[in-house]
Tab-separated table of C-alpha atoms and ligand atoms in Angstrom:
chain	number	residue	atom	x	y	z
A	1	MET	CA	-15.598	23.554	-23.687
A	2	GLU	CA	-14.074	25.479	-20.580
A	3	LYS	CA	-16.765	26.797	-17.763
A	4	ILE	CA	-16.320	29.100	-15.166
A	5	ILE	CA	-18.118	28.219	-11.529
A	6	ILE	CA	-19.235	30.349	-9.181
A	7	ASP	CA	-20.498	29.464	-5.603
A	8	GLY	CA	-20.668	33.431	-5.010
A	9	GLY	CA	-22.110	35.630	-1.445
A	10	VAL	CA	-18.966	35.671	-0.456
A	11	ALA	CA	-17.451	39.418	-0.045
A	12	LEU	CA	-13.556	39.281	-1.839
A	13	ASP	CA	-10.737	40.659	0.201
A	14	GLY	CA	-6.698	41.213	-0.140
A	15	LYS	CA	-4.497	41.971	-2.390
A	16	VAL	CA	-4.196	41.279	-5.643
A	17	GLU	CA	-1.623	42.909	-7.956
A	18	ILE	CA	-2.828	44.476	-11.598
A	19	SER	CA	-0.989	42.983	-15.079
A	20	GLY	CA	-0.082	45.001	-17.827
A	21	MET	CA	-2.588	46.796	-20.317
A	22	LYS	CA	-3.866	44.182	-23.096
A	23	ASN	CA	-3.663	46.856	-24.887
A	24	ALA	CA	-1.342	48.901	-24.297
A	25	ALA	CA	1.177	44.906	-25.201
A	26	VAL	CA	-0.607	43.864	-27.762
A	27	ALA	CA	0.201	48.005	-29.980
A	28	VAL	CA	4.049	47.465	-28.795
A	29	LEU	CA	3.868	43.865	-29.783
A	30	PHE	CA	3.139	45.558	-33.046
A	31	ALA	CA	5.676	48.114	-33.213
A	32	THR	CA	8.722	45.642	-33.122
A	33	ILE	CA	8.226	45.353	-36.279
A	34	ALA	CA	8.839	48.650	-38.201
A	35	VAL	CA	12.149	49.018	-35.058
A	36	ASN	CA	13.664	46.749	-37.175
A	37	ASP	CA	16.379	45.922	-34.106
A	38	VAL	CA	16.255	43.323	-31.233
A	39	CYS	CA	13.988	44.894	-28.172
A	40	VAL	CA	13.301	42.936	-25.154
A	41	ILE	CA	9.200	43.842	-24.129
A	42	GLU	CA	8.586	43.067	-19.665
A	43	ASN	CA	5.048	43.315	-17.934
A	44	LEU	CA	2.819	41.398	-20.527
A	45	PRO	CA	-0.260	40.084	-19.163
A	46	GLN	CA	-0.828	36.147	-19.222
A	47	ILE	CA	-3.545	36.786	-21.788
A	48	SER	CA	-3.903	35.041	-25.093
A	49	ASP	CA	-4.036	38.496	-27.443
A	50	VAL	CA	-0.917	38.799	-26.069
A	51	LYS	CA	-0.127	34.445	-27.087
A	52	LEU	CA	-1.275	35.401	-30.728
A	53	SER	CA	0.841	38.447	-31.418
A	54	LEU	CA	3.609	37.114	-31.007
A	55	GLU	CA	2.444	33.790	-32.451
A	56	ILE	CA	1.675	36.730	-35.570
A	57	LEU	CA	4.822	38.214	-35.246
A	58	ARG	CA	6.821	34.730	-35.216
A	59	SER	CA	4.182	33.992	-38.654
A	60	VAL	CA	6.162	37.401	-41.159
A	61	GLY	CA	9.379	35.790	-39.914
A	62	ALA	CA	10.203	37.096	-35.841
A	63	ARG	CA	12.268	35.253	-33.195
A	64	THR	CA	10.923	35.039	-29.949
A	65	HIS	CA	12.364	34.426	-27.018
A	66	ILE	CA	11.038	33.654	-23.455
A	67	THR	CA	13.473	35.630	-21.226
A	68	GLY	CA	11.274	35.869	-17.811
A	69	LYS	CA	7.020	34.911	-16.460
A	70	ASN	CA	6.622	38.322	-18.095
A	71	ALA	CA	9.011	38.553	-21.148
A	72	VAL	CA	9.769	37.879	-23.970
A	73	GLU	CA	12.717	38.636	-26.520
A	74	ILE	CA	10.914	40.203	-29.771
A	75	ASP	CA	14.105	39.524	-33.057
A	76	THR	CA	12.709	41.565	-35.544
A	77	ARG	CA	15.698	42.312	-37.676
A	78	SER	CA	14.901	38.673	-39.228
A	79	VAL	CA	11.625	40.059	-40.982
A	80	LYS	CA	11.462	40.271	-44.367
A	81	ASN	CA	7.491	41.230	-45.508
A	82	THR	CA	4.552	40.568	-43.171
A	83	VAL	CA	1.941	39.385	-45.062
A	84	VAL	CA	-0.271	37.684	-42.590
A	85	PRO	CA	-3.465	35.433	-43.067
A	86	PHE	CA	-6.301	36.709	-43.218
A	87	GLU	CA	-7.526	32.988	-40.326
A	88	LEU	CA	-4.595	34.184	-38.399
A	89	ALA	CA	-5.419	37.990	-38.170
A	90	ARG	CA	-9.196	37.320	-37.749
A	91	LYS	CA	-8.424	36.283	-34.381
A	92	MET	CA	-7.807	39.842	-32.705
A	93	ARG	CA	-8.422	43.054	-33.580
A	94	ALA	CA	-4.465	44.448	-33.298
A	95	SER	CA	-3.484	42.837	-36.120
A	96	TYR	CA	-3.980	45.823	-37.626
A	97	TYR	CA	-0.876	47.198	-36.935
A	98	LEU	CA	0.989	45.187	-38.847
A	99	VAL	CA	-0.184	47.727	-40.989
A	100	GLY	CA	1.309	50.570	-39.598
A	101	ALA	CA	4.177	48.991	-39.074
A	102	SER	CA	4.877	47.047	-42.508
A	103	LEU	CA	4.196	50.505	-44.182
A	104	ALA	CA	7.131	51.847	-42.069
A	105	ARG	CA	9.869	49.703	-42.880
A	106	PHE	CA	9.189	48.107	-45.703
A	107	GLY	CA	6.448	50.981	-47.971
A	108	SER	CA	3.611	47.570	-48.218
A	109	ALA	CA	1.442	45.555	-45.732
A	110	LYS	CA	-0.991	42.868	-47.550
A	111	VAL	CA	-2.866	42.107	-43.445
A	112	GLY	CA	-6.105	40.071	-43.888
A	113	LEU	CA	-9.080	42.275	-42.594
A	114	PRO	CA	-8.857	42.044	-38.415
A	115	GLY	CA	-11.750	40.564	-35.630
A	116	GLY	CA	-11.964	41.071	-32.368
A	117	CYS	CA	-15.053	42.245	-29.967
A	118	ASP	CA	-18.794	41.873	-31.877
A	119	PHE	CA	-20.279	45.431	-30.526
A	120	GLY	CA	-21.737	45.550	-33.809
A	121	SER	CA	-20.190	47.495	-36.610
A	122	ARG	CA	-16.426	48.576	-36.172
A	123	PRO	CA	-15.460	51.041	-39.295
A	124	ILE	CA	-11.826	51.219	-40.453
A	125	ASP	CA	-12.645	54.172	-43.120
A	126	GLN	CA	-10.148	56.372	-40.470
A	127	HIS	CA	-7.474	53.375	-40.433
A	128	VAL	CA	-7.974	53.755	-44.222
A	129	LYS	CA	-8.656	58.324	-44.147
A	130	ALA	CA	-4.515	58.044	-42.365
A	131	PHE	CA	-2.873	55.641	-45.088
A	132	GLU	CA	-3.812	57.138	-47.790
A	133	ALA	CA	-2.595	60.444	-46.816
A	134	LEU	CA	0.218	58.574	-45.560
A	135	GLY	CA	1.177	58.305	-49.163
A	136	ALA	CA	0.184	54.634	-49.096
A	137	ASN	CA	-2.848	53.187	-52.140
A	138	VAL	CA	-5.439	50.977	-49.776
A	139	THR	CA	-7.917	48.447	-51.121
A	140	VAL	CA	-9.703	46.144	-48.752
A	141	GLY	CA	-10.762	42.983	-50.379
A	142	GLY	CA	-10.358	38.929	-49.808
A	143	GLY	CA	-10.396	40.145	-46.841
A	144	CYS	CA	-7.489	42.554	-46.743
A	145	LEU	CA	-5.798	45.370	-47.016
A	146	ASP	CA	-3.380	45.815	-49.073
A	147	ALA	CA	-0.695	49.459	-48.851
A	148	CYS	CA	0.980	50.094	-50.787
A	149	THR	CA	2.968	53.585	-51.291
A	150	PHE	CA	5.982	53.784	-54.152
A	151	GLY	CA	8.762	55.150	-51.985
A	152	GLY	CA	8.088	54.953	-48.580
A	153	VAL	CA	5.480	56.767	-46.099
A	154	ARG	CA	4.891	60.786	-46.638
A	155	PRO	CA	4.733	63.425	-43.948
A	156	ALA	CA	1.062	64.966	-43.237
A	157	ASN	CA	-1.701	65.820	-41.419
A	158	ILE	CA	-4.233	64.668	-40.033
A	159	PHE	CA	-7.778	64.999	-38.879
A	160	PHE	CA	-9.246	62.263	-37.687
A	161	ASP	CA	-13.492	62.069	-38.201
A	162	CYS	CA	-13.971	60.491	-34.148
A	163	VAL	CA	-11.881	59.632	-31.333
A	164	THR	CA	-10.318	56.255	-32.467
A	165	VAL	CA	-7.348	54.375	-30.902
A	166	GLY	CA	-6.421	52.543	-32.948
A	167	ALA	CA	-5.654	55.042	-35.978
A	168	THR	CA	-3.615	57.430	-33.521
A	169	ILE	CA	-2.027	54.586	-32.844
A	170	ASN	CA	-1.478	52.661	-37.118
A	171	THR	CA	-0.914	56.539	-37.824
A	172	ILE	CA	2.142	56.394	-34.693
A	173	ILE	CA	3.483	53.430	-36.056
A	174	ALA	CA	3.106	54.378	-39.527
A	175	SER	CA	4.316	57.260	-39.360
A	176	VAL	CA	8.092	56.870	-37.507
A	177	LEU	CA	10.901	56.940	-39.590
A	178	ALA	CA	8.765	58.983	-42.523
A	179	ASP	CA	10.783	62.756	-44.024
A	180	GLY	CA	9.237	65.027	-41.861
A	181	MET	CA	7.120	65.439	-39.303
A	182	THR	CA	3.646	64.316	-39.166
A	183	VAL	CA	0.714	65.878	-37.111
A	184	ILE	CA	-2.429	63.890	-36.275
A	185	GLU	CA	-5.682	66.145	-35.067
A	186	ASN	CA	-8.086	65.319	-32.556
A	187	ALA	CA	-5.820	62.410	-31.433
A	188	ALA	CA	-7.004	59.035	-28.980
A	189	LYS	CA	-5.567	60.929	-25.433
A	190	GLU	CA	-5.532	56.764	-23.860
A	191	PRO	CA	-2.728	55.421	-21.471
A	192	HIS	CA	-2.815	52.944	-23.725
A	193	ILE	CA	-1.789	55.554	-26.755
A	194	VAL	CA	1.266	57.277	-24.964
A	195	ASP	CA	3.286	54.383	-23.820
A	196	LEU	CA	3.131	53.314	-27.687
A	197	ALA	CA	4.331	56.897	-27.626
A	198	ASN	CA	7.827	56.280	-25.287
A	199	PHE	CA	8.780	52.277	-26.147
A	200	LEU	CA	8.816	54.426	-29.434
A	201	ASN	CA	10.587	57.266	-28.551
A	202	TYR	CA	12.709	54.569	-26.221
A	203	CYS	CA	13.050	53.526	-29.778
A	204	GLY	CA	15.582	56.658	-30.941
A	205	ALA	CA	11.668	57.764	-32.882
A	206	ASN	CA	10.925	61.430	-31.861
A	207	ILE	CA	6.880	61.801	-30.974
A	208	THR	CA	5.147	64.239	-28.393
A	209	GLY	CA	2.319	65.358	-27.512
A	210	ALA	CA	1.085	62.180	-26.559
A	211	GLY	CA	-1.434	62.105	-24.177
A	212	THR	CA	-2.933	65.270	-26.202
A	213	ASP	CA	-5.563	65.547	-28.704
A	214	VAL	CA	-2.115	66.958	-31.159
A	215	ILE	CA	0.059	64.137	-31.569
A	216	LYS	CA	3.136	65.487	-33.330
A	217	ILE	CA	5.862	62.618	-35.945
A	218	LYS	CA	8.957	63.944	-36.341
A	219	GLY	CA	10.834	61.325	-38.904
A	220	VAL	CA	13.590	59.535	-37.909
A	221	GLU	CA	16.037	57.490	-39.646
A	222	ARG	CA	16.329	54.236	-38.214
A	223	LEU	CA	15.029	52.743	-35.061
A	224	HIS	CA	17.194	50.747	-32.204
A	225	GLY	CA	16.191	48.231	-30.322
A	226	CYS	CA	15.522	48.792	-25.676
A	227	ASN	CA	13.746	46.731	-22.784
A	228	TYR	CA	10.649	48.230	-21.764
A	229	ALA	CA	7.737	47.034	-19.652
A	230	ILE	CA	4.270	47.976	-20.119
A	231	ILE	CA	1.637	50.150	-17.693
A	232	PRO	CA	-1.091	48.532	-16.641
A	233	ASP	CA	-4.322	47.285	-17.553
A	234	MET	CA	-6.629	50.269	-15.806
A	235	ILE	CA	-9.305	48.000	-16.941
A	236	GLU	CA	-7.990	45.178	-15.402
A	237	ALA	CA	-8.060	46.997	-12.220
A	238	GLY	CA	-11.685	48.708	-12.951
A	239	THR	CA	-12.436	45.120	-13.193
A	240	PHE	CA	-11.443	43.810	-9.388
A	241	MET	CA	-12.598	47.374	-7.999
A	242	ALA	CA	-15.837	46.336	-9.516
A	243	ALA	CA	-15.558	43.141	-8.296
A	244	ALA	CA	-15.185	44.497	-4.914
A	245	ALA	CA	-17.786	46.395	-4.720
A	246	ALA	CA	-20.140	44.108	-5.262
A	247	THR	CA	-19.340	41.531	-3.205
A	248	GLY	CA	-19.523	45.077	-0.816
A	249	GLY	CA	-15.832	43.805	0.040
A	250	ARG	CA	-11.975	45.269	0.452
A	251	LEU	CA	-9.673	44.619	-1.845
A	252	TYR	CA	-5.707	46.286	-2.548
A	253	ILE	CA	-5.254	46.823	-5.935
A	254	SER	CA	-1.809	47.117	-6.869
A	255	ASN	CA	0.480	48.236	-9.650
A	256	VAL	CA	-1.957	49.802	-10.085
A	257	ILE	CA	-1.791	54.399	-11.309
A	258	PRO	CA	-4.215	55.640	-9.490
A	259	LYS	CA	-4.272	58.290	-12.901
A	260	HIS	CA	-5.051	56.252	-15.513
A	261	LEU	CA	-8.203	55.349	-12.690
A	262	GLU	CA	-9.918	59.035	-11.753
A	263	ALA	CA	-13.232	57.882	-14.192
A	264	ILE	CA	-13.836	54.968	-12.248
A	265	SER	CA	-13.002	55.664	-9.296
A	266	ALA	CA	-15.139	58.696	-9.152
A	267	LYS	CA	-18.257	56.772	-10.572
A	268	ILE	CA	-17.663	53.351	-8.565
A	269	GLY	CA	-16.731	55.944	-4.470
A	270	GLU	CA	-20.586	57.537	-6.401
A	271	MET	CA	-21.860	54.932	-5.897
A	272	GLY	CA	-20.599	54.164	-1.835
A	273	ALA	CA	-17.318	52.588	-1.912
A	274	GLU	CA	-14.770	53.698	-0.127
A	275	ILE	CA	-11.832	54.687	-1.807
A	276	GLU	CA	-7.873	54.986	-1.170
A	277	GLU	CA	-5.110	55.746	-3.577
A	278	TYR	CA	-1.365	55.247	-3.130
A	279	ASP	CA	1.434	55.972	-5.297
A	280	ASP	CA	1.009	53.107	-7.312
A	281	ALA	CA	-2.269	51.519	-5.585
A	282	VAL	CA	-5.221	51.940	-4.557
A	283	MET	CA	-7.510	50.015	-1.601
A	284	ILE	CA	-11.194	49.924	-2.169
A	285	THR	CA	-13.846	48.701	0.555
A	286	ARG	CA	-17.402	48.731	0.574
A	287	ARG	CA	-19.766	48.566	3.485
A	288	GLY	CA	-22.387	50.906	3.096
A	289	LYS	CA	-25.226	50.153	-0.176
A	290	LEU	CA	-24.970	50.764	-3.309
A	291	LEU	CA	-26.343	53.704	-4.507
A	292	ARG	CA	-27.943	54.698	-8.295
A	293	SER	CA	-25.917	56.435	-10.883
A	294	ASN	CA	-25.889	57.489	-14.499
A	295	VAL	CA	-22.811	57.499	-16.608
A	296	LYS	CA	-22.061	58.138	-20.037
A	297	THR	CA	-18.676	55.923	-22.021
A	298	LEU	CA	-16.309	58.225	-23.293
A	299	PRO	CA	-12.381	58.462	-24.691
A	300	TYR	CA	-9.802	59.052	-22.219
A	301	PRO	CA	-10.127	60.317	-19.729
A	302	GLY	CA	-14.236	59.595	-19.636
A	303	PHE	CA	-15.637	56.620	-18.475
A	304	PRO	CA	-14.507	53.370	-19.992
A	305	THR	CA	-16.423	51.556	-22.358
A	306	ASP	CA	-14.570	48.572	-21.797
A	307	MET	CA	-15.835	49.218	-17.853
A	308	ASN	CA	-19.295	49.764	-19.119
A	309	PRO	CA	-20.423	45.591	-18.577
A	310	GLN	CA	-18.992	45.780	-15.195
A	311	ILE	CA	-20.941	48.817	-14.407
A	312	ALA	CA	-24.278	47.681	-15.086
A	313	VAL	CA	-23.903	44.735	-12.485
A	314	LEU	CA	-23.324	47.598	-9.345
A	315	MET	CA	-26.065	49.281	-10.933
A	316	ALA	CA	-28.487	46.516	-11.188
A	317	LEU	CA	-27.133	46.013	-7.459
A	318	ALA	CA	-27.986	48.893	-6.825
A	319	ASP	CA	-31.757	50.660	-5.720
A	320	GLY	CA	-32.699	52.689	-7.261
A	321	VAL	CA	-33.822	53.811	-11.124
A	322	SER	CA	-29.803	53.810	-13.307
A	323	GLN	CA	-28.709	54.363	-17.288
A	324	ILE	CA	-26.126	53.667	-18.811
A	325	SER	CA	-24.880	55.610	-22.011
A	326	GLU	CA	-23.001	54.086	-24.819
A	327	THR	CA	-20.520	56.694	-27.630
A	328	ILE	CA	-18.984	54.055	-29.152
A	329	TRP	CA	-19.904	50.981	-29.903
A	330	ASP	CA	-23.069	50.237	-31.258
A	331	GLY	CA	-23.367	46.882	-29.793
A	332	ARG	CA	-22.051	47.663	-26.715
A	333	PHE	CA	-25.047	46.140	-24.304
A	334	ARG	CA	-25.063	42.129	-26.089
A	335	TYR	CA	-24.203	41.173	-22.169
A	336	VAL	CA	-27.883	42.814	-21.514
A	337	GLU	CA	-29.138	39.467	-21.548
A	338	GLU	CA	-27.349	38.027	-20.006
A	339	LEU	CA	-27.469	40.116	-17.091
A	340	ARG	CA	-31.385	40.433	-17.177
A	341	ARG	CA	-31.530	35.686	-16.936
A	342	MET	CA	-29.549	36.219	-13.586
A	343	GLY	CA	-32.594	38.685	-12.128
A	344	ALA	CA	-31.612	41.697	-13.412
A	345	ARG	CA	-34.082	44.502	-15.201
A	346	ILE	CA	-33.436	46.702	-17.171
A	347	LYS	CA	-33.785	48.103	-20.750
A	348	VAL	CA	-32.249	49.222	-23.444
A	349	ASP	CA	-33.031	51.071	-26.348
A	350	GLY	CA	-29.920	51.430	-28.657
A	351	LYS	CA	-26.564	53.558	-27.417
A	352	LEU	CA	-28.842	53.906	-23.452
A	353	ALA	CA	-29.869	51.588	-21.148
A	354	VAL	CA	-32.097	51.647	-18.225
A	355	ILE	CA	-31.107	49.798	-15.221
A	356	GLU	CA	-34.107	49.288	-12.204
A	357	GLY	CA	-31.619	48.320	-9.580
A	358	GLY	CA	-32.410	46.256	-6.056
A	359	TYR	CA	-33.458	43.468	-6.731
A	360	PRO	CA	-31.729	40.536	-6.003
A	361	LEU	CA	-29.225	38.939	-8.523
A	362	THR	CA	-30.020	34.972	-8.804
A	363	HIS	CA	-27.007	32.473	-9.896
A	364	ALA	CA	-27.751	31.400	-13.480
A	365	ASN	CA	-25.929	29.755	-16.491
A	366	VAL	CA	-25.128	32.453	-18.444
A	367	ARG	CA	-22.660	33.413	-21.141
A	368	ALA	CA	-18.633	35.181	-22.030
A	369	VAL	CA	-20.381	37.627	-25.121
A	370	ASP	CA	-17.426	39.727	-25.002
A	371	LEU	CA	-14.768	40.094	-22.609
A	372	ARG	CA	-15.816	42.787	-21.366
A	373	ALA	CA	-18.895	40.920	-20.817
A	374	GLY	CA	-18.062	37.581	-19.408
A	375	ALA	CA	-16.698	39.790	-16.685
A	376	ALA	CA	-19.083	41.656	-15.759
A	377	MET	CA	-21.129	37.640	-15.493
A	378	ILE	CA	-18.402	37.173	-13.314
A	379	ILE	CA	-18.601	39.680	-10.972
A	380	ALA	CA	-22.895	39.743	-11.679
A	381	GLY	CA	-21.785	35.342	-9.906
A	382	LEU	CA	-19.602	36.038	-7.445
A	383	ALA	CA	-21.934	39.063	-5.657
A	384	CYS	CA	-25.435	36.615	-6.349
A	385	ASP	CA	-25.621	32.895	-3.970
A	386	GLY	CA	-26.213	30.464	-5.950
A	387	ARG	CA	-23.487	28.547	-8.650
A	388	THR	CA	-23.615	30.101	-11.882
A	389	GLU	CA	-21.687	29.206	-14.820
A	390	ILE	CA	-20.098	30.746	-17.331
A	391	ASP	CA	-19.890	29.451	-21.476
A	392	GLU	CA	-17.506	30.849	-23.616
A	393	VAL	CA	-14.338	30.834	-21.182
A	394	HIS	CA	-11.945	32.275	-24.202
A	395	TYR	CA	-13.335	35.401	-24.727
A	396	ILE	CA	-12.865	36.510	-20.724
A	397	GLU	CA	-9.079	34.754	-21.583
A	398	ARG	CA	-8.156	37.422	-24.615
A	399	GLY	CA	-7.585	39.893	-22.100
A	400	TYR	CA	-8.205	39.308	-17.556
A	401	ASP	CA	-3.782	37.284	-16.878
A	402	ASN	CA	-5.063	34.547	-14.207
A	403	ILE	CA	-8.774	35.634	-13.363
A	404	VAL	CA	-9.553	32.614	-11.609
A	405	SER	CA	-6.173	31.885	-9.504
A	406	LYS	CA	-6.331	35.942	-8.822
A	407	LEU	CA	-9.748	35.769	-7.800
A	408	ARG	CA	-9.260	32.821	-6.231
A	409	SER	CA	-6.346	34.499	-3.974
A	410	VAL	CA	-9.200	37.153	-2.693
A	411	GLY	CA	-11.588	34.632	-1.392
A	412	ALA	CA	-13.205	34.222	-3.627
A	413	ARG	CA	-15.080	30.488	-4.347
A	414	ILE	CA	-14.399	29.967	-8.715
A	415	LYS	CA	-12.559	27.547	-10.515
A	416	LYS	CA	-12.685	26.671	-14.231
A	417	ILE	CA	-13.772	23.151	-15.308
A	418	ASN	CA	-13.026	21.652	-19.210
A	419	ILE	CA	-15.757	19.369	-20.449
A	420	PRO	CA	-15.144	16.901	-22.411
A	421	ASP	CA	-16.657	17.465	-26.077
A	422	ASP	CA	-18.198	13.691	-25.880
A	423	ASP	CA	-19.826	15.257	-22.799
A	424	ASP	CA	-21.359	17.900	-24.322
A	425	ARG	CA	-23.045	15.911	-26.879
A	426	ALA	CA	-25.307	14.084	-24.968
A	427	LEU	CA	-25.824	17.611	-23.655
A	428	THR	CA	-27.113	19.157	-26.585
A	429	VAL	CA	-29.261	15.726	-27.906
S	1	EPU	N1	-14.179	54.356	-35.903
S	1	EPU	C1	-14.542	54.642	-37.077
S	1	EPU	N2	-13.680	54.741	-37.561
S	1	EPU	C2	-12.578	54.216	-37.740
S	1	EPU	C3	-11.423	53.436	-36.475
S	1	EPU	C4	-13.025	53.387	-35.315
S	1	EPU	O1	-15.432	55.021	-36.914
S	1	EPU	O2	-11.992	53.533	-38.725
S	1	EPU	C5	-15.027	55.023	-34.585
S	1	EPU	C6	-15.495	53.413	-34.347
S	1	EPU	O3	-16.861	52.915	-34.384
S	1	EPU	C7	-15.891	54.065	-32.423
S	1	EPU	C8	-14.533	54.469	-32.662
S	1	EPU	O4	-14.474	55.234	-33.427
S	1	EPU	O5	-16.815	54.199	-32.424
S	1	EPU	C9	-13.493	54.403	-31.089
S	1	EPU	O6	-13.395	53.362	-31.795
S	1	EPU	P1	-11.465	52.608	-31.920
S	1	EPU	O7	-10.613	53.235	-33.158
S	1	EPU	O8	-10.877	54.029	-30.835
S	1	EPU	O9	-11.218	51.217	-30.548
S	1	EPU	P2	-11.114	49.890	-31.171
S	1	EPU	O10	-9.546	50.744	-31.352
S	1	EPU	O11	-11.435	49.673	-32.617
S	1	EPU	C10	-9.571	50.229	-28.044
S	1	EPU	C11	-9.985	48.930	-27.483
S	1	EPU	C12	-11.385	48.387	-26.950
S	1	EPU	C13	-11.728	48.919	-26.844
S	1	EPU	C14	-11.558	50.931	-27.940
S	1	EPU	C15	-12.298	51.997	-27.311
S	1	EPU	C16	-7.858	47.774	-28.547
S	1	EPU	C17	-6.877	46.947	-28.488
S	1	EPU	N3	-8.878	47.746	-28.711
S	1	EPU	O12	-10.498	49.459	-30.206
S	1	EPU	O13	-11.462	47.104	-26.346
S	1	EPU	O14	-12.812	48.799	-26.194
S	1	EPU	O15	-10.798	51.466	-27.747
S	1	EPU	O16	-11.583	52.886	-25.564
S	1	EPU	O17	-7.676	48.770	-28.296
S	1	EPU	C18	-11.096	45.686	-25.234
S	1	EPU	O18	-10.139	45.952	-24.683
S	1	EPU	O19	-12.960	44.959	-24.312
S	1	EPU	C19	-12.034	45.877	-26.101
S	1	EPU	C20	-12.679	45.794	-27.028
């Protein structure tokens, strides 16, 4: 069993470089199936979700070759089908992009139903609606999603019932080779959607409007390989910003796109940190007290749900009552019980959390109940005196590239340890 151990109470100070964005990387990696050629993808974060994506690509016959620390060459010409076993698919959310990619290239797909972090119900009805509109016969059962067209994907007009990142991405990928124009309305506008569209356009696709709520995909006959670098991860950057603010520190955070951070910068700034923006970096300093605030999570460009747990830590440290209204995930507040172990006073009523801040957080043994919850535990551990131990580190490693060494380089006393299984048993008897 692996644990992260933090001896907190040190203000972070120094420079940290942000890695490529997880949620863009996984979309682009699976989209290479539709490309049917050789692509070189750069600025990939070293995280377990990327390793798993490459494993899934290899399992369907793609050839992968690591060409640098953060680059991989992917040859999908040898892929013959994309039947992805349930056991592999369920380990991550984005495996369902293989359905879109496979429909585009082969006209059919059979993929194990996706897993990912547990936020309560994570429906896929909008994906199914889009695949059906694109001419597929879709059945869900036996742990699998089976989609089959007769003669390939046909173009369609699709209006999503809710703003969904995953279904927007899947529909773009699925329709990229259709014979005609597909229009997505009420599309998600997240930067990773723009990144995916840019990648496919580099490969010869004709996609316009990505980043707005109407996206048009004019099908092309074929795609070709390209070299493409993934955009920086705005949630990783936001997490470091929250860590700097929580510890009363100062961080120069490079390899970011400041525009993507606007909602996060505005909120953390409002809570008392000073933020300076440069072309591809931000500097964050927190000298005075943290101030209470309220936040509502929203699709981009609103405040991201994937920063909900991290901002909660800042609110627990700020004097006064703050509120977080979560509008995306029913089960987002699972981290609250862990933060309470550290002394945070938080009441949750459905999708609203009320945080009575200003009481000192205390070190404790806690769990990373999901990826961003784990990030919040790290921030809380850095901000309080004494030793915090965090279990279930594998969740954190799904989406944060070398977080322990990056934090150590800016002064944190943090390490990862491996406890042999025998010791685990000894502890539990
Ligand atoms: N929804 C439906 N039906 C669908 C799809 C979504 O009702 O068919 C609802 C969801 O229940 C949710 C909302 O729409 O209430 C948004 O879901 P979305 O499809 O946008 O989420 P996702 O694609 O499953 C991605 C990220 C998540 C991030 C959300 C929201 C990936 C691989 N995952 O999930 O990232 O929380 O968008 O921004 O891109 C993370 O990185 O920690 C993470 C969980």
